[in-house]
Amino acid sequence: NAGVTQTPKFQVLKTGQSMTLQCAQDMNHEYMSWYRQDPGMGLRLIHYSVGAGITDQGEVPNGYNVSRSTTEDFPLRLLSAAPSQTSVYFCASSKTGFYGYTFGSGTRLTVV
Amino acid sequence: GQNIDQPTEMTATEGAIVQINCTYQTSGFNGLFWYQQHAGEAPTFLSYNVLDGLEEKGRFSSFLSRSKGYSYLLLKELQMKDSASYLCAVRDLNSGAGSYQLTFGKGTKLSVIP
């Protein structure tokens, strides 16, 4: 099993550009989440999903969109990148949300 | 909302014991997790408490007191490789949405020195 796979690992964007961070898991987990991690701020929840077709906002959702068309995939879209979105992004999944989360290796995003 | 507090940094000596505290305030508490995160890497699961008391896993133990909103992670026989950030995370049941959310503290950076 590959676990949780995130791509790309590194990305540099210009302000105003759009992109999609990919996240896929092969553990048949229902829960998937996106977090961003900034120095001194810890991990903050952006969006999460409790199953295919169901998504909800977390603590810091502005500027990000998500969708969940399959159990395996949970992409995060930045529609118009801003320097404030420079961060490390982690995708995580859990069997039901009741259990611990498994994290992907992260995407380091820089917006210039 | 939630409020999770843990010390920002700690230093301890190789071979010693260190205790990392976490206090929380939440409306729908449904479990507490500890994660370890080495610099530049993803968090990895260490322990989980949902009932009061001590959970032991080798050199690592975690304690929970729900009435006090308090947990600690105890690391024994410290090794240099234990230098990492330790994240306290609280699972909430969002009764309105019928779903769980995991909220993290800002993490405690532990430095183990010879």
PDB file of C-alpha atoms in Angstrom:
ATOM      1  CA  ASN A   1       0.000   0.000   0.000  1.00  0.00           C
ATOM      2  CA  ALA A   2       1.239   3.481  -0.855  1.00  0.00           C
ATOM      3  CA  GLY A   3      -0.758   5.169   1.953  1.00  0.00           C
ATOM      4  CA  VAL A   4      -1.429   8.858   1.268  1.00  0.00           C
ATOM      5  CA  THR A   5       0.258  10.269  -1.828  1.00  0.00           C
ATOM      6  CA  GLN A   6       0.595  13.991  -2.434  1.00  0.00           C
ATOM      7  CA  THR A   7       1.822  15.685  -5.579  1.00  0.00           C
ATOM      8  CA  PRO A   8       3.715  17.815  -6.286  1.00  0.00           C
ATOM      9  CA  LYS A   9       6.259  17.916  -3.442  1.00  0.00           C
ATOM     10  CA  PHE A  10       7.386  21.449  -4.304  1.00  0.00           C
ATOM     11  CA  GLN A  11       5.728  24.226  -6.287  1.00  0.00           C
ATOM     12  CA  VAL A  12       6.409  27.907  -6.989  1.00  0.00           C
ATOM     13  CA  LEU A  13       3.498  29.986  -8.251  1.00  0.00           C
ATOM     14  CA  LYS A  14       3.130  33.584  -9.284  1.00  0.00           C
ATOM     15  CA  THR A  15       0.440  35.679  -7.646  1.00  0.00           C
ATOM     16  CA  GLY A  16      -2.865  35.135  -9.408  1.00  0.00           C
ATOM     17  CA  GLN A  17      -2.016  31.751 -10.883  1.00  0.00           C
ATOM     18  CA  SER A  18      -4.179  28.747 -10.196  1.00  0.00           C
ATOM     19  CA  MET A  19      -3.190  25.192  -9.413  1.00  0.00           C
ATOM     20  CA  THR A  20      -4.418  21.937  -7.920  1.00  0.00           C
ATOM     21  CA  LEU A  21      -2.662  20.006  -5.199  1.00  0.00           C
ATOM     22  CA  GLN A  22      -3.341  16.315  -5.614  1.00  0.00           C
ATOM     23  CA  CYS A  23      -4.013  13.848  -2.821  1.00  0.00           C
ATOM     24  CA  ALA A  24      -4.776  10.147  -3.203  1.00  0.00           C
ATOM     25  CA  GLN A  25      -5.091   7.318  -0.689  1.00  0.00           C
ATOM     26  CA  ASP A  26      -5.371   3.588  -1.259  1.00  0.00           C
ATOM     27  CA  MET A  27      -6.584   2.555   2.200  1.00  0.00           C
ATOM     28  CA  ASN A  28     -10.315   2.937   1.491  1.00  0.00           C
ATOM     29  CA  HIS A  29     -10.507   5.700   4.101  1.00  0.00           C
ATOM     30  CA  GLU A  30     -13.722   7.710   4.266  1.00  0.00           C
ATOM     31  CA  TYR A  31     -12.299  10.782   5.989  1.00  0.00           C
ATOM     32  CA  MET A  32      -9.849  13.027   4.153  1.00  0.00           C
ATOM     33  CA  SER A  33      -8.589  16.439   5.183  1.00  0.00           C
ATOM     34  CA  TRP A  34      -6.329  19.229   4.018  1.00  0.00           C
ATOM     35  CA  TYR A  35      -4.165  21.134   6.511  1.00  0.00           C
ATOM     36  CA  ARG A  36      -1.693  23.953   6.081  1.00  0.00           C
ATOM     37  CA  GLN A  37       1.274  24.358   8.374  1.00  0.00           C
ATOM     38  CA  ASP A  38       2.923  27.713   8.975  1.00  0.00           C
ATOM     39  CA  PRO A  39       5.714  28.586  11.438  1.00  0.00           C
ATOM     40  CA  GLY A  40       4.268  29.402  14.837  1.00  0.00           C
ATOM     41  CA  MET A  41       0.726  28.533  13.733  1.00  0.00           C
ATOM     42  CA  GLY A  42       0.693  24.764  13.794  1.00  0.00           C
ATOM     43  CA  LEU A  43      -1.514  22.669  11.527  1.00  0.00           C
ATOM     44  CA  ARG A  44      -4.743  24.390  10.536  1.00  0.00           C
ATOM     45  CA  LEU A  45      -7.671  22.629   8.884  1.00  0.00           C
ATOM     46  CA  ILE A  46      -8.643  23.988   5.463  1.00  0.00           C
ATOM     47  CA  HIS A  47     -11.335  21.601   4.214  1.00  0.00           C
ATOM     48  CA  TYR A  48     -12.357  18.076   4.988  1.00  0.00           C
ATOM     49  CA  SER A  49     -14.538  15.335   3.555  1.00  0.00           C
ATOM     50  CA  VAL A  50     -16.406  12.527   5.292  1.00  0.00           C
ATOM     51  CA  GLY A  51     -17.013  10.574   2.101  1.00  0.00           C
ATOM     52  CA  ALA A  52     -17.396  10.815  -1.650  1.00  0.00           C
ATOM     53  CA  GLY A  53     -19.589  13.776  -2.568  1.00  0.00           C
ATOM     54  CA  ILE A  54     -19.447  15.333   0.926  1.00  0.00           C
ATOM     55  CA  THR A  55     -17.133  18.194   1.863  1.00  0.00           C
ATOM     56  CA  ASP A  56     -17.102  20.875   4.529  1.00  0.00           C
ATOM     57  CA  GLN A  57     -15.029  23.874   5.546  1.00  0.00           C
ATOM     58  CA  GLY A  58     -12.439  23.902   8.252  1.00  0.00           C
ATOM     59  CA  GLU A  59     -10.795  26.764  10.114  1.00  0.00           C
ATOM     60  CA  VAL A  60      -9.144  28.531   7.146  1.00  0.00           C
ATOM     61  CA  PRO A  61     -11.120  27.746   3.941  1.00  0.00           C
ATOM     62  CA  ASN A  62     -10.914  31.108   2.136  1.00  0.00           C
ATOM     63  CA  GLY A  63      -9.085  30.948  -1.187  1.00  0.00           C
ATOM     64  CA  TYR A  64      -9.362  27.171  -1.480  1.00  0.00           C
ATOM     65  CA  ASN A  65     -11.848  24.817  -3.122  1.00  0.00           C
ATOM     66  CA  VAL A  66     -12.204  21.062  -2.804  1.00  0.00           C
ATOM     67  CA  SER A  67     -14.283  18.278  -4.285  1.00  0.00           C
ATOM     68  CA  ARG A  68     -14.537  14.555  -3.565  1.00  0.00           C
ATOM     69  CA  SER A  69     -15.791  12.614  -6.556  1.00  0.00           C
ATOM     70  CA  THR A  70     -14.186   9.320  -5.486  1.00  0.00           C
ATOM     71  CA  THR A  71     -13.190   7.758  -2.174  1.00  0.00           C
ATOM     72  CA  GLU A  72      -9.539   7.750  -3.219  1.00  0.00           C
ATOM     73  CA  ASP A  73      -8.962  11.343  -4.352  1.00  0.00           C
ATOM     74  CA  PHE A  74      -9.312  14.699  -2.614  1.00  0.00           C
ATOM     75  CA  PRO A  75      -7.738  17.541  -4.644  1.00  0.00           C
ATOM     76  CA  LEU A  76      -7.248  21.045  -3.251  1.00  0.00           C
ATOM     77  CA  ARG A  77      -7.618  23.930  -5.689  1.00  0.00           C
ATOM     78  CA  LEU A  78      -6.132  27.384  -5.389  1.00  0.00           C
ATOM     79  CA  LEU A  79      -8.091  29.566  -7.810  1.00  0.00           C
ATOM     80  CA  SER A  80      -5.957  32.714  -7.587  1.00  0.00           C
ATOM     81  CA  ALA A  81      -2.804  32.232  -5.561  1.00  0.00           C
ATOM     82  CA  ALA A  82      -1.739  34.890  -3.057  1.00  0.00           C
ATOM     83  CA  PRO A  83       1.547  35.242  -1.134  1.00  0.00           C
ATOM     84  CA  SER A  84      -0.402  34.520   2.074  1.00  0.00           C
ATOM     85  CA  GLN A  85      -0.932  30.995   0.754  1.00  0.00           C
ATOM     86  CA  THR A  86       2.779  30.247   0.922  1.00  0.00           C
ATOM     87  CA  SER A  87       2.847  27.275   3.259  1.00  0.00           C
ATOM     88  CA  VAL A  88       3.350  23.548   3.621  1.00  0.00           C
ATOM     89  CA  TYR A  89       0.182  21.648   2.784  1.00  0.00           C
ATOM     90  CA  PHE A  90      -0.597  18.232   4.212  1.00  0.00           C
ATOM     91  CA  CYS A  91      -3.316  15.859   3.163  1.00  0.00           C
ATOM     92  CA  ALA A  92      -4.471  13.323   5.752  1.00  0.00           C
ATOM     93  CA  SER A  93      -6.904  10.437   5.788  1.00  0.00           C
ATOM     94  CA  SER A  94      -8.652   8.341   8.406  1.00  0.00           C
ATOM     95  CA  LYS A  95     -10.856   5.285   8.260  1.00  0.00           C
ATOM     96  CA  THR A  96     -13.850   6.991   9.873  1.00  0.00           C
ATOM     97  CA  GLY A  97     -12.533  10.110  11.585  1.00  0.00           C
ATOM     98  CA  PHE A  98     -12.661   8.205  14.842  1.00  0.00           C
ATOM     99  CA  TYR A  99      -9.199   6.808  14.277  1.00  0.00           C
ATOM    100  CA  GLY A 100      -5.842   8.527  13.930  1.00  0.00           C
ATOM    101  CA  TYR A 101      -4.994  10.247  10.693  1.00  0.00           C
ATOM    102  CA  THR A 102      -2.327   9.152   8.224  1.00  0.00           C
ATOM    103  CA  PHE A 103      -0.538  12.070   6.619  1.00  0.00           C
ATOM    104  CA  GLY A 104       0.918  12.494   3.171  1.00  0.00           C
ATOM    105  CA  SER A 105       4.486  13.743   2.795  1.00  0.00           C
ATOM    106  CA  GLY A 106       3.385  17.326   2.145  1.00  0.00           C
ATOM    107  CA  THR A 107       3.571  19.952  -0.603  1.00  0.00           C
ATOM    108  CA  ARG A 108       5.779  22.999  -0.105  1.00  0.00           C
ATOM    109  CA  LEU A 109       4.128  25.882  -1.942  1.00  0.00           C
ATOM    110  CA  THR A 110       5.686  29.285  -2.483  1.00  0.00           C
ATOM    111  CA  VAL A 111       3.674  32.112  -4.014  1.00  0.00           C
ATOM    112  CA  VAL A 112       5.750  35.033  -5.289  1.00  0.00           C
TER     113      VAL A 112
ATOM    114  CA  GLY B   1     -14.237  26.883  19.063  1.00  0.00           C
ATOM    115  CA  GLN B   2     -11.209  25.212  20.505  1.00  0.00           C
ATOM    116  CA  ASN B   3      -8.136  26.317  22.403  1.00  0.00           C
ATOM    117  CA  ILE B   4      -5.176  23.965  22.648  1.00  0.00           C
ATOM    118  CA  ASP B   5      -2.039  25.035  24.503  1.00  0.00           C
ATOM    119  CA  GLN B   6       1.351  23.387  24.718  1.00  0.00           C
ATOM    120  CA  PRO B   7       4.833  24.780  25.396  1.00  0.00           C
ATOM    121  CA  THR B   8       6.651  26.118  22.362  1.00  0.00           C
ATOM    122  CA  GLU B   9      10.057  24.603  23.069  1.00  0.00           C
ATOM    123  CA  MET B  10      11.717  22.219  25.516  1.00  0.00           C
ATOM    124  CA  THR B  11      15.251  20.914  25.939  1.00  0.00           C
ATOM    125  CA  ALA B  12      16.218  17.661  27.642  1.00  0.00           C
ATOM    126  CA  THR B  13      19.298  15.498  28.039  1.00  0.00           C
ATOM    127  CA  GLU B  14      19.881  12.172  26.330  1.00  0.00           C
ATOM    128  CA  GLY B  15      18.815   9.309  28.611  1.00  0.00           C
ATOM    129  CA  ALA B  16      16.529  11.512  30.707  1.00  0.00           C
ATOM    130  CA  ILE B  17      12.728  11.692  30.980  1.00  0.00           C
ATOM    131  CA  VAL B  18      10.687  14.602  29.616  1.00  0.00           C
ATOM    132  CA  GLN B  19       7.005  15.467  30.016  1.00  0.00           C
ATOM    133  CA  ILE B  20       5.208  17.588  27.411  1.00  0.00           C
ATOM    134  CA  ASN B  21       1.951  19.070  28.621  1.00  0.00           C
ATOM    135  CA  CYS B  22      -1.160  19.942  26.646  1.00  0.00           C
ATOM    136  CA  THR B  23      -4.260  21.736  27.884  1.00  0.00           C
ATOM    137  CA  TYR B  24      -7.418  22.127  25.863  1.00  0.00           C
ATOM    138  CA  GLN B  25     -10.858  23.671  25.904  1.00  0.00           C
ATOM    139  CA  THR B  26     -13.438  22.215  23.566  1.00  0.00           C
ATOM    140  CA  SER B  27     -17.180  21.687  23.388  1.00  0.00           C
ATOM    141  CA  GLY B  28     -17.386  18.225  21.862  1.00  0.00           C
ATOM    142  CA  PHE B  29     -14.304  16.382  23.098  1.00  0.00           C
ATOM    143  CA  ASN B  30     -14.005  12.916  21.632  1.00  0.00           C
ATOM    144  CA  GLY B  31     -10.372  11.940  22.014  1.00  0.00           C
ATOM    145  CA  LEU B  32      -6.828  13.274  22.121  1.00  0.00           C
ATOM    146  CA  PHE B  33      -3.919  12.337  19.895  1.00  0.00           C
ATOM    147  CA  TRP B  34      -0.184  12.908  20.040  1.00  0.00           C
ATOM    148  CA  TYR B  35       1.866  13.105  16.855  1.00  0.00           C
ATOM    149  CA  GLN B  36       5.604  13.339  16.281  1.00  0.00           C
ATOM    150  CA  GLN B  37       6.963  15.472  13.465  1.00  0.00           C
ATOM    151  CA  HIS B  38      10.618  15.585  12.491  1.00  0.00           C
ATOM    152  CA  ALA B  39      11.776  18.710  10.700  1.00  0.00           C
ATOM    153  CA  GLY B  40      10.723  18.701   7.053  1.00  0.00           C
ATOM    154  CA  GLU B  41       8.621  15.569   7.420  1.00  0.00           C
ATOM    155  CA  ALA B  42       4.965  14.659   7.888  1.00  0.00           C
ATOM    156  CA  PRO B  43       3.427  14.078  11.330  1.00  0.00           C
ATOM    157  CA  THR B  44       3.307  10.458  12.460  1.00  0.00           C
ATOM    158  CA  PHE B  45       0.888   9.005  14.993  1.00  0.00           C
ATOM    159  CA  LEU B  46       2.236   8.315  18.499  1.00  0.00           C
ATOM    160  CA  SER B  47      -0.673   7.765  20.858  1.00  0.00           C
ATOM    161  CA  TYR B  48      -4.362   8.151  21.477  1.00  0.00           C
ATOM    162  CA  ASN B  49      -6.439   8.675  24.628  1.00  0.00           C
ATOM    163  CA  VAL B  50     -10.203   8.839  24.886  1.00  0.00           C
ATOM    164  CA  LEU B  51     -10.666   7.745  28.517  1.00  0.00           C
ATOM    165  CA  ASP B  52      -8.925   9.104  31.603  1.00  0.00           C
ATOM    166  CA  GLY B  53      -5.665   7.501  32.540  1.00  0.00           C
ATOM    167  CA  LEU B  54      -2.302   6.465  31.227  1.00  0.00           C
ATOM    168  CA  GLU B  55      -1.593   4.688  27.938  1.00  0.00           C
ATOM    169  CA  GLU B  56       1.891   3.192  27.634  1.00  0.00           C
ATOM    170  CA  LYS B  57       3.667   2.316  24.414  1.00  0.00           C
ATOM    171  CA  GLY B  58       7.288   1.379  24.924  1.00  0.00           C
ATOM    172  CA  ARG B  59       9.300   4.490  25.797  1.00  0.00           C
ATOM    173  CA  PHE B  60       6.295   6.745  25.207  1.00  0.00           C
ATOM    174  CA  SER B  61       3.273   7.185  27.498  1.00  0.00           C
ATOM    175  CA  SER B  62       0.318   9.524  27.276  1.00  0.00           C
ATOM    176  CA  PHE B  63      -2.038  10.609  30.042  1.00  0.00           C
ATOM    177  CA  LEU B  64      -5.476  12.186  29.877  1.00  0.00           C
ATOM    178  CA  SER B  65      -7.697  13.933  32.411  1.00  0.00           C
ATOM    179  CA  ARG B  66     -10.959  14.949  30.741  1.00  0.00           C
ATOM    180  CA  SER B  67     -12.270  16.827  33.778  1.00  0.00           C
ATOM    181  CA  LYS B  68      -9.150  19.025  33.803  1.00  0.00           C
ATOM    182  CA  GLY B  69      -8.820  19.335  30.033  1.00  0.00           C
ATOM    183  CA  TYR B  70      -5.256  18.128  30.366  1.00  0.00           C
ATOM    184  CA  SER B  71      -2.934  15.630  28.752  1.00  0.00           C
ATOM    185  CA  TYR B  72       0.760  14.934  28.792  1.00  0.00           C
ATOM    186  CA  LEU B  73       3.188  12.923  26.707  1.00  0.00           C
ATOM    187  CA  LEU B  74       5.993  11.262  28.654  1.00  0.00           C
ATOM    188  CA  LEU B  75       9.167  10.254  26.851  1.00  0.00           C
ATOM    189  CA  LYS B  76      11.589   8.013  28.721  1.00  0.00           C
ATOM    190  CA  GLU B  77      15.224   7.122  28.019  1.00  0.00           C
ATOM    191  CA  LEU B  78      15.520   9.985  25.586  1.00  0.00           C
ATOM    192  CA  GLN B  79      17.503   9.418  22.424  1.00  0.00           C
ATOM    193  CA  MET B  80      18.923  11.958  20.008  1.00  0.00           C
ATOM    194  CA  LYS B  81      16.423  10.800  17.390  1.00  0.00           C
ATOM    195  CA  ASP B  82      13.589  11.985  19.662  1.00  0.00           C
ATOM    196  CA  SER B  83      14.484  15.562  18.731  1.00  0.00           C
ATOM    197  CA  ALA B  84      11.315  16.614  16.921  1.00  0.00           C
ATOM    198  CA  SER B  85       8.106  18.572  17.331  1.00  0.00           C
ATOM    199  CA  TYR B  86       5.313  16.924  19.300  1.00  0.00           C
ATOM    200  CA  LEU B  87       1.783  17.858  18.341  1.00  0.00           C
ATOM    201  CA  CYS B  88      -1.232  17.561  20.600  1.00  0.00           C
ATOM    202  CA  ALA B  89      -4.511  17.170  18.682  1.00  0.00           C
ATOM    203  CA  VAL B  90      -8.085  17.078  19.932  1.00  0.00           C
ATOM    204  CA  ARG B  91     -10.870  15.275  18.113  1.00  0.00           C
ATOM    205  CA  ASP B  92     -14.230  16.989  18.277  1.00  0.00           C
ATOM    206  CA  LEU B  93     -17.569  15.575  17.345  1.00  0.00           C
ATOM    207  CA  ASN B  94     -19.369  18.184  15.289  1.00  0.00           C
ATOM    208  CA  SER B  95     -22.864  17.136  16.251  1.00  0.00           C
ATOM    209  CA  GLY B  96     -24.405  19.479  13.696  1.00  0.00           C
ATOM    210  CA  ALA B  97     -22.544  17.933  10.799  1.00  0.00           C
ATOM    211  CA  GLY B  98     -22.364  14.498  12.379  1.00  0.00           C
ATOM    212  CA  SER B  99     -18.649  14.341  11.721  1.00  0.00           C
ATOM    213  CA  TYR B 100     -15.337  14.406  13.512  1.00  0.00           C
ATOM    214  CA  GLN B 101     -12.697  17.106  13.214  1.00  0.00           C
ATOM    215  CA  LEU B 102      -9.105  16.945  14.400  1.00  0.00           C
ATOM    216  CA  THR B 103      -7.662  20.233  15.649  1.00  0.00           C
ATOM    217  CA  PHE B 104      -3.961  20.594  16.414  1.00  0.00           C
ATOM    218  CA  GLY B 105      -2.035  22.620  18.938  1.00  0.00           C
ATOM    219  CA  LYS B 106       0.941  24.623  17.700  1.00  0.00           C
ATOM    220  CA  GLY B 107       3.386  21.913  18.708  1.00  0.00           C
ATOM    221  CA  THR B 108       6.290  21.617  21.133  1.00  0.00           C
ATOM    222  CA  LYS B 109       9.791  21.534  19.659  1.00  0.00           C
ATOM    223  CA  LEU B 110      11.902  19.146  21.733  1.00  0.00           C
ATOM    224  CA  SER B 111      15.672  19.310  21.512  1.00  0.00           C
ATOM    225  CA  VAL B 112      17.618  16.393  22.988  1.00  0.00           C
ATOM    226  CA  ILE B 113      21.196  17.284  23.890  1.00  0.00           C
ATOM    227  CA  PRO B 114      24.087  14.939  24.721  1.00  0.00           C
TER     228      PRO B 114
END
